[in-house]
Tab-separated table of C-alpha atoms and ligand atoms in Angstrom:
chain	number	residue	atom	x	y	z
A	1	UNK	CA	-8.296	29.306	-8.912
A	2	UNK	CA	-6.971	26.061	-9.601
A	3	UNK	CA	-4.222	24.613	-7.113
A	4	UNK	CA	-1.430	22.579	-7.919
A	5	UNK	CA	0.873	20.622	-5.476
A	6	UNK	CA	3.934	18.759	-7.097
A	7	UNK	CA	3.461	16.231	-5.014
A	8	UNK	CA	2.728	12.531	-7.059
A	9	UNK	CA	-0.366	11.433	-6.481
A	10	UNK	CA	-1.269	7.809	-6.309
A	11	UNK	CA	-3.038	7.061	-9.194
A	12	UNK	CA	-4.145	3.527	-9.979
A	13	UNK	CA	-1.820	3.265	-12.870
A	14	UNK	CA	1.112	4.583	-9.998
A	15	UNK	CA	0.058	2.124	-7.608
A	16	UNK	CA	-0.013	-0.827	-10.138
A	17	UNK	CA	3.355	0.513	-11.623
A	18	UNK	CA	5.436	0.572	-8.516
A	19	UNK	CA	3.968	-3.357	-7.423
A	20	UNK	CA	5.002	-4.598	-10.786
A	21	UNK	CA	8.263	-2.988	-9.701
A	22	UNK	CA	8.578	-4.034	-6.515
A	23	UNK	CA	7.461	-7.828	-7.643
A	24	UNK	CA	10.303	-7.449	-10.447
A	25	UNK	CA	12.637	-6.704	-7.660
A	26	UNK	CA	11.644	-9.450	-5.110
A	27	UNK	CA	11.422	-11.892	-8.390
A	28	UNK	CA	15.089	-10.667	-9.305
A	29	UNK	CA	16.225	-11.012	-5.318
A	30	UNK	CA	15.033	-14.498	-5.265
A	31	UNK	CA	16.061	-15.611	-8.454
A	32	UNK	CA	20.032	-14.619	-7.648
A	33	UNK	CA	19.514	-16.188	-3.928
A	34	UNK	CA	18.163	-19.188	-5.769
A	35	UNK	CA	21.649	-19.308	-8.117
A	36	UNK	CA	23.720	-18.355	-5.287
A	37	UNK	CA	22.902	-20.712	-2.934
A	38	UNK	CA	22.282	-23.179	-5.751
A	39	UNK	CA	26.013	-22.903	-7.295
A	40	UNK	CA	27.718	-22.605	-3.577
A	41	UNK	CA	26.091	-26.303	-2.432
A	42	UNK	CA	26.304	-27.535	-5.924
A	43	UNK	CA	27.241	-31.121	-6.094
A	44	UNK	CA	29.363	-30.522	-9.571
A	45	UNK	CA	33.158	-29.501	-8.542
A	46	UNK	CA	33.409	-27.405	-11.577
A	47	UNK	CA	30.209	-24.943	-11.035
A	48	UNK	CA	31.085	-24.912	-7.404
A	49	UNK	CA	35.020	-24.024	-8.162
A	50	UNK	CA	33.717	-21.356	-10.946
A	51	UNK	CA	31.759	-19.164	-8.179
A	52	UNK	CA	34.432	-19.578	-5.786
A	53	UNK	CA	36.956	-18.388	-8.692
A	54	UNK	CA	34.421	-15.653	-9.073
A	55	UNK	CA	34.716	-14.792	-5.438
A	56	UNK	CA	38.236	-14.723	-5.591
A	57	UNK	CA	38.254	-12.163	-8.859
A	58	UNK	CA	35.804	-9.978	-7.411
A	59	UNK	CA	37.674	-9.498	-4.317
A	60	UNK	CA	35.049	-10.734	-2.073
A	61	UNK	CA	36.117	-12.478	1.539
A	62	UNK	CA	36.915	-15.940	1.682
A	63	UNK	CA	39.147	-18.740	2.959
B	1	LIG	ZN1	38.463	-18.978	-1.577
């Protein structure tokens, strides 16, 4: 008699899936902190006054 649990088990393939997802994540996480922070100090008035019009749209807290 065979059991069977439905629980996953980690597999190797599992395991390498769900880093490559997690490392998407992080890279995705960094790369929109990166723009963020990038546009919001930006030295050009008109990238900086595009997020803030941005902000403004999306109804996000400001001023
Ligand atoms: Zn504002």
């Amino acid at each position: 008699m065979s059991s069977s649990t439905t629980a996953p088990i980690a597999t190797p393939q599992r395991v390498s899936a769900t880093r490559s997802l997690l490392l998407q994540l992080t890279s995705g996480a960094a790369l929109g902190l990166v723009v963020l922070y990038g546009v919001a100090f930006a030295e050009s008035p008109i990238a900086h006054n595009a997020a803030h019009d941005v902000r403004h749209v999306t109804v996000k807290p400001c001023h």
